[in-house]
Coordinates of C-alpha atoms and ligand atoms in Angstrom, one line a residue:
X1 CA 20.0 39.2 -5.5
X2 CA 17.5 37.3 -3.6
X3 CA 16.7 35.3 -6.7
X4 CA 20.4 34.6 -7.1
X5 CA 20.7 33.4 -3.5
X6 CA 17.8 31.1 -4.0
X7 CA 19.3 29.6 -7.1
X8 CA 22.6 28.9 -5.5
X9 CA 21.1 27.3 -2.4
X10 CA 18.8 25.0 -4.5
X11 CA 20.4 21.6 -4.6
X12 CA 21.5 20.2 -7.9
X13 CA 20.2 16.7 -8.2
X14 CA 22.2 14.3 -10.2
X15 CA 19.8 11.4 -10.8
X16 CA 19.0 10.5 -14.3
X17 CA 17.3 7.7 -16.1
X18 CA 20.3 5.6 -16.9
X19 CA 21.3 5.5 -13.2
X20 CA 17.8 4.4 -12.2
X21 CA 18.0 1.7 -14.9
X22 CA 21.2 0.2 -13.5
X23 CA 19.6 -0.4 -10.1
X24 CA 16.8 -2.7 -11.0
X25 CA 16.6 -3.3 -14.7
X26 CA 18.9 -3.5 -17.6
X27 CA 17.9 -4.2 -21.2
X28 CA 19.6 -7.1 -22.9
X29 CA 19.4 -9.8 -20.3
X30 CA 18.2 -10.4 -16.8
X31 CA 19.7 -8.0 -14.3
X32 CA 20.4 -9.2 -10.8
X33 CA 18.5 -7.0 -8.4
X34 CA 20.8 -5.8 -5.6
X35 CA 20.4 -5.5 -1.9
X36 CA 20.5 -2.0 -0.6
X37 CA 22.5 -2.1 2.6
X38 CA 24.3 0.7 4.4
X39 CA 23.8 3.1 1.6
X40 CA 25.2 0.8 -1.1
X41 CA 23.6 -1.2 -3.8
X42 CA 25.4 -4.5 -3.3
X43 CA 25.3 -7.8 -5.1
X44 CA 23.8 -10.7 -3.1
X45 CA 25.9 -13.7 -2.4
X46 CA 22.9 -15.9 -2.5
X47 CA 22.6 -19.1 -4.6
X48 CA 18.8 -18.8 -4.7
X49 CA 17.4 -16.4 -7.3
X50 CA 13.7 -15.8 -8.1
X51 CA 12.9 -15.1 -11.8
X52 CA 11.0 -12.0 -12.4
X53 CA 9.1 -12.2 -15.7
X54 CA 7.4 -9.4 -17.6
X55 CA 3.7 -10.6 -17.3
X56 CA 2.9 -9.5 -20.8
X57 CA 5.7 -11.5 -22.5
X58 CA 7.2 -14.0 -20.0
X59 CA 10.6 -12.6 -20.7
X60 CA 12.8 -12.9 -17.6
X61 CA 13.7 -9.3 -17.0
X62 CA 15.5 -9.7 -13.7
X63 CA 16.6 -12.1 -11.0
X64 CA 15.6 -11.3 -7.4
X65 CA 17.8 -12.7 -4.7
X66 CA 16.7 -14.6 -1.6
X67 CA 19.0 -12.4 0.5
X68 CA 21.3 -14.6 2.7
X69 CA 21.1 -14.6 6.5
X70 CA 24.3 -12.6 6.6
X71 CA 22.8 -9.9 4.4
X72 CA 19.6 -9.8 6.4
X73 CA 21.7 -9.3 9.6
X74 CA 23.9 -6.7 7.8
X75 CA 20.9 -4.7 6.8
X76 CA 19.7 -4.7 10.4
X77 CA 23.1 -3.9 11.8
X78 CA 23.3 -0.9 9.5
X79 CA 19.7 0.2 10.4
X80 CA 20.5 -0.1 14.1
X81 CA 23.6 2.1 13.9
X82 CA 21.8 4.6 11.6
X83 CA 18.8 4.9 13.8
X84 CA 20.9 6.1 16.8
X85 CA 22.1 9.2 14.8
X86 CA 19.0 9.7 12.7
X87 CA 16.7 9.8 15.8
X88 CA 18.8 12.8 17.0
X89 CA 18.2 14.8 13.8
X90 CA 15.6 17.6 14.0
X91 CA 12.1 17.4 12.7
X92 CA 12.9 20.3 10.4
X93 CA 15.9 18.5 8.9
X94 CA 13.8 15.4 8.2
X95 CA 11.0 17.4 6.8
X96 CA 13.4 19.1 4.4
X97 CA 14.7 15.7 3.2
X98 CA 11.0 14.7 2.5
X99 CA 10.6 17.9 0.5
X100 CA 13.5 17.0 -1.7
X101 CA 12.3 13.4 -2.0
X102 CA 8.8 14.5 -3.2
X103 CA 10.5 16.8 -5.8
X104 CA 12.7 13.9 -7.0
X105 CA 9.8 11.5 -7.2
X106 CA 7.8 13.9 -9.3
X107 CA 10.8 14.4 -11.6
X108 CA 11.3 10.6 -12.1
X109 CA 7.7 9.4 -11.9
X110 CA 7.5 8.4 -15.6
X111 CA 10.6 6.2 -15.3
X112 CA 9.3 4.5 -12.2
X113 CA 6.0 4.0 -13.9
X114 CA 7.7 2.4 -16.9
X115 CA 9.4 -0.1 -14.6
X116 CA 6.0 -0.9 -13.0
X117 CA 4.5 -1.6 -16.4
X118 CA 7.4 -4.0 -17.2
X119 CA 7.4 -5.8 -13.9
X120 CA 3.8 -5.6 -12.8
X121 CA 1.8 -5.2 -16.0
X122 CA -0.6 -2.4 -15.3
X123 CA -1.1 0.3 -17.9
X124 CA 1.4 3.3 -17.9
X125 CA -1.3 5.8 -16.9
X126 CA -2.4 3.6 -14.1
X127 CA 1.3 3.0 -13.0
X128 CA 1.7 6.8 -12.9
X129 CA -1.3 6.8 -10.5
X130 CA 0.5 4.2 -8.4
X131 CA 3.5 6.5 -8.1
X132 CA 1.3 9.6 -7.5
X133 CA -0.8 8.1 -4.7
X134 CA 2.4 7.2 -2.9
X135 CA 3.9 10.6 -3.6
X136 CA 1.0 12.1 -1.7
X137 CA 2.2 10.4 1.4
X138 CA 5.6 12.0 1.0
X139 CA 3.8 15.3 0.6
X140 CA 2.1 14.6 4.0
X141 CA 5.6 14.0 5.5
X142 CA 6.4 17.6 4.3
X143 CA 3.9 18.9 6.9
X144 CA 5.7 17.0 9.6
X145 CA 6.4 20.0 11.8
X146 CA 2.8 20.6 12.5
X147 CA 1.7 17.0 12.5
X148 CA 4.2 15.9 15.1
X149 CA 3.4 18.6 17.6
X150 CA 2.7 17.4 21.1
X151 CA 0.6 18.8 24.0
X152 CA 1.4 21.0 26.9
X153 CA -0.4 21.9 30.1
X154 CA 0.6 23.8 33.2
X155 CA -0.7 21.4 35.8
X156 CA 0.3 23.1 39.1
X157 CA 2.3 26.0 40.2
X158 CA 5.7 25.8 38.5
X159 CA 4.8 22.3 37.2
X160 CA 4.2 21.5 33.6
X161 CA 3.2 18.3 31.8
X162 CA 3.9 17.8 28.1
X163 CA 4.1 15.0 25.7
X164 CA 5.8 14.2 22.4
X165 CA 6.4 11.2 20.2
X166 CA 9.7 9.5 19.8
X167 CA 10.8 7.1 17.1
X168 CA 10.8 3.3 17.7
X169 CA 14.3 2.6 16.4
X170 CA 14.5 0.0 13.6
X171 CA 11.2 -0.8 11.9
X172 CA 10.4 -3.0 8.8
X173 CA 8.0 -2.9 5.8
X174 CA 6.8 -6.0 3.8
X175 CA 5.0 -5.2 0.6
X176 CA 2.7 -6.8 -1.9
X177 CA 3.0 -6.9 -5.7
X178 CA 0.0 -4.9 -6.7
X179 CA 1.2 -1.3 -5.9
X180 CA 5.0 -1.5 -6.2
X181 CA 5.4 2.3 -5.6
X182 CA 2.4 3.4 -3.6
X183 CA 2.6 0.8 -0.8
X184 CA 6.3 1.1 -0.1
X185 CA 5.6 4.9 0.0
X186 CA 2.9 4.3 2.6
X187 CA 5.7 2.9 4.7
X188 CA 9.3 4.2 4.5
X189 CA 8.7 8.0 4.1
X190 CA 6.7 8.2 7.3
X191 CA 8.9 5.8 9.2
X192 CA 12.0 7.8 8.2
X193 CA 10.4 11.2 8.7
X194 CA 9.5 10.3 12.3
X195 CA 13.2 9.5 13.0
X196 CA 13.3 5.7 12.5
X197 CA 15.4 3.6 10.2
X198 CA 13.7 1.0 8.2
X199 CA 14.4 -2.4 6.6
X200 CA 12.1 -2.8 3.5
X201 CA 11.2 -6.1 1.8
X202 CA 9.5 -5.4 -1.5
X203 CA 7.4 -8.0 -3.3
X204 CA 9.8 -10.5 -5.0
X205 CA 7.5 -10.0 -8.0
X206 CA 8.3 -6.4 -8.6
X207 CA 11.0 -4.8 -6.5
X208 CA 12.2 -2.3 -9.2
X209 CA 10.1 0.7 -8.1
X210 CA 11.3 0.6 -4.5
X211 CA 14.9 0.2 -5.7
X212 CA 14.5 3.4 -7.7
X213 CA 12.8 5.1 -4.8
X214 CA 15.7 4.2 -2.6
X215 CA 18.1 5.9 -4.9
X216 CA 16.0 9.0 -5.0
X217 CA 15.8 8.9 -1.2
X218 CA 19.6 8.8 -1.0
X219 CA 19.8 11.7 -3.3
X220 CA 17.3 13.6 -1.2
X221 CA 19.6 13.2 1.8
X222 CA 18.4 10.1 3.6
X223 CA 21.6 9.0 5.3
X224 CA 23.1 5.6 4.8
X225 CA 21.5 2.8 6.8
X226 CA 18.3 4.7 7.4
X227 CA 16.7 2.9 4.5
X228 CA 17.8 -0.7 3.7
X229 CA 16.3 -3.1 1.2
X230 CA 16.5 -6.9 1.4
X231 CA 14.8 -9.4 -0.8
X232 CA 13.2 -12.8 -0.7
X233 CA 10.0 -14.4 0.4
X234 CA 9.0 -16.5 3.4
X235 CA 12.5 -16.9 5.0
X236 CA 13.2 -13.1 4.7
X237 CA 9.7 -12.4 6.2
X238 CA 10.3 -14.8 9.1
X239 CA 13.7 -13.1 9.8
X240 CA 11.9 -9.8 10.1
X241 CA 9.3 -11.3 12.4
X242 CA 11.9 -12.8 14.7
X243 CA 14.7 -10.2 14.7
X244 CA 14.5 -8.6 18.2
X245 CA 16.1 -5.3 17.0
X246 CA 13.1 -4.7 14.6
X247 CA 10.4 -3.1 16.7
X248 CA 7.5 -2.8 14.3
X249 CA 6.3 -4.3 11.1
X250 CA 4.1 -2.7 8.4
X251 CA 2.6 -5.3 6.1
X252 CA 0.2 -5.2 3.2
X253 CA -0.7 -8.3 1.3
X254 CA -2.8 -11.5 1.4
X255 CA -4.6 -13.0 4.4
X256 CA -2.3 -16.0 4.6
X257 CA 0.9 -14.0 4.8
X258 CA -0.7 -11.2 6.9
X259 CA -2.1 -13.5 9.6
X260 CA 1.2 -15.3 9.9
X261 CA 3.2 -12.1 10.1
X262 CA 0.8 -10.5 12.6
X263 CA 0.8 -13.6 14.9
X264 CA 4.5 -14.2 14.7
X265 CA 5.5 -10.5 15.0
X266 CA 3.2 -10.0 18.0
X267 CA 4.5 -13.1 19.7
X268 CA 7.9 -11.5 19.5
X269 CA 6.6 -8.4 21.1
X270 CA 6.5 -6.3 17.9
X271 CA 3.9 -3.7 16.9
X272 CA 2.3 -4.9 13.7
X273 CA -0.1 -3.2 11.2
X274 CA -1.4 -5.5 8.6
X275 CA -3.7 -4.8 5.7
X276 CA -5.1 -7.9 4.2
X277 CA -7.5 -9.1 1.5
X278 CA -10.8 -7.7 0.3
X279 CA -14.0 -8.3 -1.4
X280 CA -15.4 -4.9 -2.1
X281 CA -19.1 -4.5 -3.0
X282 CA -20.6 -1.8 -5.2
X283 CA -24.3 -1.2 -4.6
X284 CA -26.4 0.3 -7.4
X285 CA -29.8 1.7 -6.4
X286 CA -32.2 2.2 -9.4
X287 CA -32.3 6.0 -8.8
X288 CA -28.5 6.3 -9.6
X289 CA -27.3 8.2 -12.7
X290 CA -27.0 5.2 -15.0
X291 CA -24.3 6.1 -17.4
X292 CA -21.9 7.6 -14.8
X293 CA -22.5 4.6 -12.5
X294 CA -21.9 1.9 -15.1
X295 CA -18.7 3.6 -16.2
X296 CA -17.5 3.9 -12.6
X297 CA -18.2 0.3 -11.8
X298 CA -16.6 -1.0 -15.0
X299 CA -13.5 1.1 -14.4
X300 CA -13.2 0.0 -10.8
X301 CA -13.9 -3.7 -11.5
X302 CA -11.5 -4.1 -14.4
X303 CA -8.9 -1.3 -14.0
X304 CA -5.5 -2.6 -13.0
X305 CA -6.9 -6.0 -14.2
X306 CA -8.8 -6.1 -10.9
X307 CA -5.6 -6.4 -8.9
X308 CA -6.4 -3.5 -6.5
X309 CA -7.3 -4.2 -2.9
X310 CA -10.0 -1.5 -3.4
X311 CA -11.2 -2.9 -6.8
X312 CA -15.0 -3.3 -6.9
X313 CA -15.1 -7.0 -7.4
X314 CA -18.7 -7.6 -6.4
X315 CA -21.8 -5.8 -7.7
X316 CA -25.2 -5.8 -5.9
X317 CA -28.0 -4.5 -8.1
X318 CA -30.9 -3.4 -6.1
X319 CA -34.5 -3.7 -7.5
X320 CA -34.8 -2.5 -11.1
X321 CA -31.1 -1.8 -11.4
X322 CA -30.7 -5.5 -12.3
X323 CA -32.0 -4.5 -15.8
X324 CA -28.7 -2.6 -16.3
X325 CA -26.5 -5.7 -16.7
X326 CA -26.6 -5.8 -20.5
X327 CA -25.3 -2.2 -20.6
X328 CA -22.6 -3.0 -18.1
X329 CA -21.5 -6.0 -20.3
X330 CA -21.4 -3.7 -23.3
X331 CA -19.1 -1.2 -21.5
X332 CA -16.8 -4.0 -20.3
X333 CA -16.6 -5.4 -23.9
X334 CA -15.3 -2.0 -25.0
X335 CA -12.3 -2.2 -22.7
X336 CA -9.1 -3.1 -24.6
X337 CA -6.9 -5.8 -23.2
X338 CA -3.2 -5.4 -24.0
X339 CA 0.3 -4.5 -23.1
X340 CA 0.5 -1.7 -20.5
X341 CA 2.8 0.6 -22.6
X342 CA 0.3 0.6 -25.5
X343 CA -1.7 3.8 -24.9
X344 CA -4.9 2.1 -26.1
X345 CA -4.8 -0.5 -23.4
X346 CA -7.3 -0.5 -20.6
X347 CA -6.6 -3.9 -19.0
X348 CA -3.1 -5.2 -18.8
X349 CA -2.0 -8.8 -17.9
X350 CA -2.3 -10.3 -14.4
X351 CA 0.8 -10.8 -12.4
X352 CA 1.6 -14.5 -13.1
X353 CA 0.6 -17.7 -14.9
X354 CA -0.4 -19.1 -11.5
X355 CA -2.6 -16.1 -10.9
X356 CA -4.3 -16.4 -14.3
X357 CA -4.9 -20.1 -13.7
X358 CA -6.4 -19.3 -10.2
X359 CA -8.7 -16.6 -11.7
X360 CA -9.8 -18.9 -14.5
X361 CA -10.5 -21.7 -12.0
X362 CA -12.7 -19.4 -9.9
X363 CA -14.7 -18.3 -12.9
X364 CA -15.2 -21.9 -13.9
X365 CA -16.4 -22.7 -10.3
X366 CA -19.1 -20.1 -10.7
X367 CA -20.3 -21.7 -13.9
X368 CA -20.3 -25.1 -12.3
X369 CA -22.2 -23.8 -9.3
X370 CA -25.0 -22.5 -11.5
X371 CA -24.1 -18.8 -12.1
X372 CA -24.4 -17.2 -15.5
X373 CA -21.3 -16.2 -17.4
X374 CA -22.4 -13.0 -19.2
X375 CA -18.9 -12.1 -20.4
X376 CA -16.0 -14.6 -20.5
X377 CA -12.5 -13.0 -20.6
X378 CA -10.7 -16.4 -20.4
X379 CA -8.7 -17.3 -23.4
X380 CA -8.1 -13.7 -24.5
X381 CA -5.1 -13.6 -26.8
X382 CA -3.2 -10.3 -27.4
X383 CA -1.5 -10.0 -30.8
X384 CA 2.2 -9.7 -30.3
X385 CA 1.9 -10.7 -26.7
X386 CA 0.6 -14.2 -27.1
X387 CA 2.4 -15.6 -24.0
X388 CA 1.1 -12.9 -21.7
X389 CA -1.1 -13.6 -18.6
X390 CA -4.1 -11.9 -20.0
X391 CA -7.6 -12.3 -18.7
X392 CA -10.3 -10.1 -20.3
X393 CA -13.1 -8.4 -18.4
X394 CA -15.4 -11.2 -17.1
X395 CA -18.9 -10.8 -15.7
X396 CA -20.7 -13.5 -13.7
X397 CA -24.3 -12.9 -12.8
X398 CA -26.9 -14.8 -10.6
X399 CA -24.1 -15.4 -8.1
X400 CA -25.2 -16.6 -4.7
X401 CA -23.3 -15.9 -1.4
X402 CA -22.4 -19.6 -0.9
X403 CA -20.6 -19.9 -4.3
X404 CA -16.8 -20.1 -4.2
X405 CA -16.5 -17.1 -6.7
X406 CA -18.3 -15.0 -4.1
X407 CA -16.5 -16.3 -1.0
X408 CA -12.9 -16.1 -2.4
X409 CA -11.0 -13.0 -3.3
X410 CA -10.5 -13.4 -7.1
X411 CA -8.0 -10.6 -7.6
X412 CA -8.5 -10.4 -11.3
X413 CA -10.7 -8.6 -13.8
X414 CA -13.8 -10.5 -12.8
X415 CA -17.0 -8.9 -11.5
X416 CA -19.5 -11.2 -9.7
X417 CA -23.0 -9.8 -9.6
X418 CA -25.8 -10.4 -7.1
X419 CA -29.2 -8.9 -6.8
X420 CA -31.2 -7.6 -3.8
X421 CA -34.8 -6.4 -3.5
X422 CA -33.9 -3.6 -1.1
X423 CA -30.9 -1.6 0.1
X424 CA -31.4 -3.2 3.5
X425 CA -30.8 -6.6 2.0
X426 CA -27.7 -5.3 0.2
X427 CA -26.4 -3.9 3.5
X428 CA -27.0 -7.2 5.3
X429 CA -25.1 -9.1 2.6
X430 CA -22.1 -6.8 2.8
X431 CA -22.0 -6.8 6.6
X432 CA -22.1 -10.6 6.6
X433 CA -19.0 -10.8 4.3
X434 CA -15.9 -11.4 6.4
X435 CA -14.0 -8.6 4.6
X436 CA -14.5 -4.9 5.3
X437 CA -12.0 -3.0 3.1
X438 CA -14.1 -0.8 0.9
X439 CA -17.5 -0.4 -0.6
X440 CA -19.4 2.1 -2.8
X441 CA -23.0 3.0 -3.2
X442 CA -24.4 4.7 -6.3
X443 CA -27.6 6.7 -5.8
X444 CA -29.2 10.1 -6.2
X445 CA -30.9 9.9 -2.8
X446 CA -29.1 11.6 0.0
X447 CA -31.2 9.8 2.5
X448 CA -30.3 6.4 1.1
X449 CA -26.6 7.3 0.9
X450 CA -26.7 8.5 4.5
X451 CA -28.4 5.4 5.8
X452 CA -26.0 3.2 3.9
X453 CA -23.0 5.1 5.2
X454 CA -24.1 4.7 8.8
X455 CA -25.3 1.1 8.7
X456 CA -22.5 -0.4 6.6
X457 CA -19.6 -2.1 8.5
X458 CA -16.8 -1.3 6.1
X459 CA -13.8 0.9 6.6
X460 CA -13.9 3.0 3.5
X461 CA -17.2 4.0 1.9
X462 CA -17.6 5.7 -1.5
X463 CA -20.8 7.6 -2.2
X464 CA -20.9 7.8 -6.0
X465 CA -17.2 7.3 -5.8
X466 CA -15.9 3.9 -7.0
X467 CA -12.5 3.6 -5.3
X468 CA -12.6 5.7 -2.1
X469 CA -8.9 5.5 -1.2
X470 CA -8.5 8.4 1.2
X471 CA -5.9 11.2 0.6
X472 CA -3.1 11.1 3.2
X473 CA -4.5 13.7 5.5
X474 CA -6.9 10.9 6.4
X475 CA -5.8 7.3 6.9
X476 CA -6.4 4.1 5.0
X477 CA -9.1 2.6 7.2
X478 CA -10.0 -0.9 6.1
X479 CA -11.9 -2.9 8.8
X480 CA -12.9 -6.4 10.0
X481 CA -11.2 -9.2 8.0
X482 CA -9.3 -6.7 5.9
X483 CA -7.0 -5.5 8.7
X484 CA -5.1 -6.7 11.7
X485 CA -3.8 -4.3 14.3
X486 CA -5.4 -1.1 15.3
X487 CA -3.2 1.5 13.7
X488 CA -3.8 2.5 10.1
X489 CA -1.5 3.4 7.3
X490 CA -0.6 7.0 6.7
X491 CA -2.4 10.1 8.1
X492 CA -2.2 10.8 11.8
X493 CA -2.4 7.1 12.6
X494 CA 0.6 6.3 10.3
X495 CA 2.7 8.8 12.3
X496 CA 1.5 7.2 15.6
X497 CA 2.4 3.7 14.3
X498 CA 6.0 4.6 13.9
X499 CA 6.3 6.5 17.1
X500 CA 5.8 6.1 20.9
X501 CA 4.5 8.8 23.2
X502 CA 6.6 10.2 26.0
X503 CA 5.0 12.3 28.7
X504 CA 7.1 14.5 30.9
X505 CA 6.1 16.3 34.1
X506 CA 8.6 18.9 35.2
X507 CA 8.9 21.1 38.3
X508 CA 11.1 24.2 38.2
X509 CA 11.0 26.2 41.5
X510 CA 13.3 28.8 42.9
X511 CA 16.1 27.4 45.2
X512 CA 14.4 28.6 48.4
X513 CA 11.4 26.3 48.0
X514 CA 12.9 23.2 49.6
X515 CA 10.7 20.9 51.8
X516 CA 11.6 20.2 55.4
X517 CA 10.9 16.4 55.1
X518 CA 10.2 13.7 52.6
X519 CA 6.6 13.2 51.5
X520 CA 5.7 9.5 51.1
X521 CA 2.1 9.9 50.0
X522 CA 1.1 9.6 46.3
X523 CA 1.7 13.0 44.7
X524 CA -1.6 14.7 43.9
X525 CA -2.3 17.9 42.0
X526 CA -5.4 19.9 43.1
Ligands
NAD1 P1 1.2 -11.9 -0.7 O1 0.6 -12.0 0.7 O2 1.3 -13.1 -1.5 O3 2.6 -11.2 -0.6 C1 2.8 -10.0 0.2 C2 4.2 -10.1 0.9 O4 4.2 -11.2 1.8 C3 5.3 -10.4 -0.1 O5 6.4 -9.6 0.2 C4 5.6 -11.9 0.0 O6 7.0 -12.1 -0.2 C5 5.2 -12.2 1.5 N1 4.6 -13.5 1.6 C6 3.9 -14.2 0.7 N2 3.5 -15.3 1.2 C7 4.0 -15.4 2.4 C8 3.9 -16.4 3.5 N3 3.3 -17.6 3.3 N4 4.6 -16.2 4.6 C9 5.3 -15.0 4.8 N5 5.4 -14.1 3.9 C10 4.7 -14.3 2.7 O7 0.3 -10.8 -1.4 P2 0.3 -10.3 -2.9 O8 -0.2 -11.4 -3.8 O9 1.7 -9.8 -3.2 O10 -0.7 -9.1 -2.9 C11 -2.1 -9.2 -3.2 C12 -2.9 -9.3 -1.9 O11 -2.6 -8.1 -1.1 C13 -4.4 -9.3 -2.1 O12 -4.9 -10.2 -1.2 C14 -4.8 -7.9 -1.8 O13 -6.2 -7.8 -1.4 C15 -3.9 -7.5 -0.7 N6 -3.7 -6.1 -0.6 C16 -4.4 -5.5 0.4 C17 -4.3 -4.1 0.6 C18 -5.0 -3.4 1.7 O14 -4.7 -2.3 1.9 N7 -6.0 -4.1 2.3 C19 -3.6 -3.3 -0.4 C20 -2.9 -4.0 -1.4 C21 -3.0 -5.4 -1.5

């Protein structure tokens, strides 16, 4: 029967949780994270290992290698060979692999999310969101056949011009710690779907999710060498920037690393897309729906312990909205700080002791520069997790633009609050800030929202929406200091980044149509 035929052609996937566990994390002692080269999870021969600690406990859960020079070269060798074959595969074949990959990710999202909680600290529900927002990019890749279509025009008698996009060859992805599934999934699925091979370097702080995704990719039919994973930090990054066989680099992370990678990659003739730091402002107009707005702002400021590049870390209260601060403090106080697997937890730990110290220092700088500390989350201790890197929701008001806590990206659960008499003043403040990643306005006035949307110089604008990360039919469009390069992640722009256009003009005439002599003038079509 038709149904029977369908069942027999459906691929039986063999992945299960224990297999995923072996790749990145084993209970009962630190596992050594492997390289993934030429379709094999292989032990690194390095002598340099980076300790990966559970941020809620300080337990060393795995050791991440600084992959050796030989291993970095081996990954590129494998990617180079694989790219030659993979670029000849059809769009339909690659689309089908993406369909299987999205199915497998959905099946295993809870296990990946658990690993994210252990390595990165965010809550389980939030970690599932991390996987899900990446999964959506794989779903975009499932529409590859229509998205990769080129153009065609008959330009003269018997003459046609058409264009299509070809893969670049070997590309690379360098990832930050804060979205260990979503951001690798911004990169490798589209790179692979467009016919490239890719060398990925996850954050040395939480490579587990990508290791699991690699295993799912292999199971979905990504051939050996098309996806490779190497590990490390600066040396590994510099190798990627300098290796001539790597044609393009996708980077997401901090300003320091991003500027370095953009400059060094460009100097070596590579295409680089780099998403950098942020300082996202929420503007509250007094006509906003108070309850919904305060809940949205508290969620977006303190969710993921403020470690989202689209977190609302700065609040601008316009006019009478400044009276709402006590209510905001009350809401923030209700948020529970704790271990990410505890279903009651709203705010997990921050990534490291160093990060916690940096956050605490920036809060203190606000106090010393004359701001008011309305809610102090420093010194929060979680029962059973006393060693964790916890910082509770923190609110600083009366902040001025010249204070360090306003100028620096804090990247923790800290909301700095400023006031403005008018929306125009708020717009001016935001447009003067060097970053332009995201912003949100809360209002019931369509006219104010429209004016804000058009006058604000920020890449992603939310109107009564706190974290306006676009779905992948659009692209992630941070601007100004939050981005280097002119091609965005995912969406149409993401496909363009991993491909180059080729334009063909062809003439097919009958054999009798030969010219009597050579024409030396520039061909023109009239
Ligand atoms: P990070 O820059 O420290 O690390 C990112 C990657 O760069 C890692 O793989 C790391 O090994 C490497 N790296 C770090 N320092 C380096 C150096 N000096 N030279 C070369 N490579 C280096 O960033 P992070 O702390 O992992 O992530 C947080 C940052 O990422 C925040 O600034 C956040 O705003 C930003 N971010 C931006 C976006 C966005 O889309 N704009 C999204 C997520 C995160």
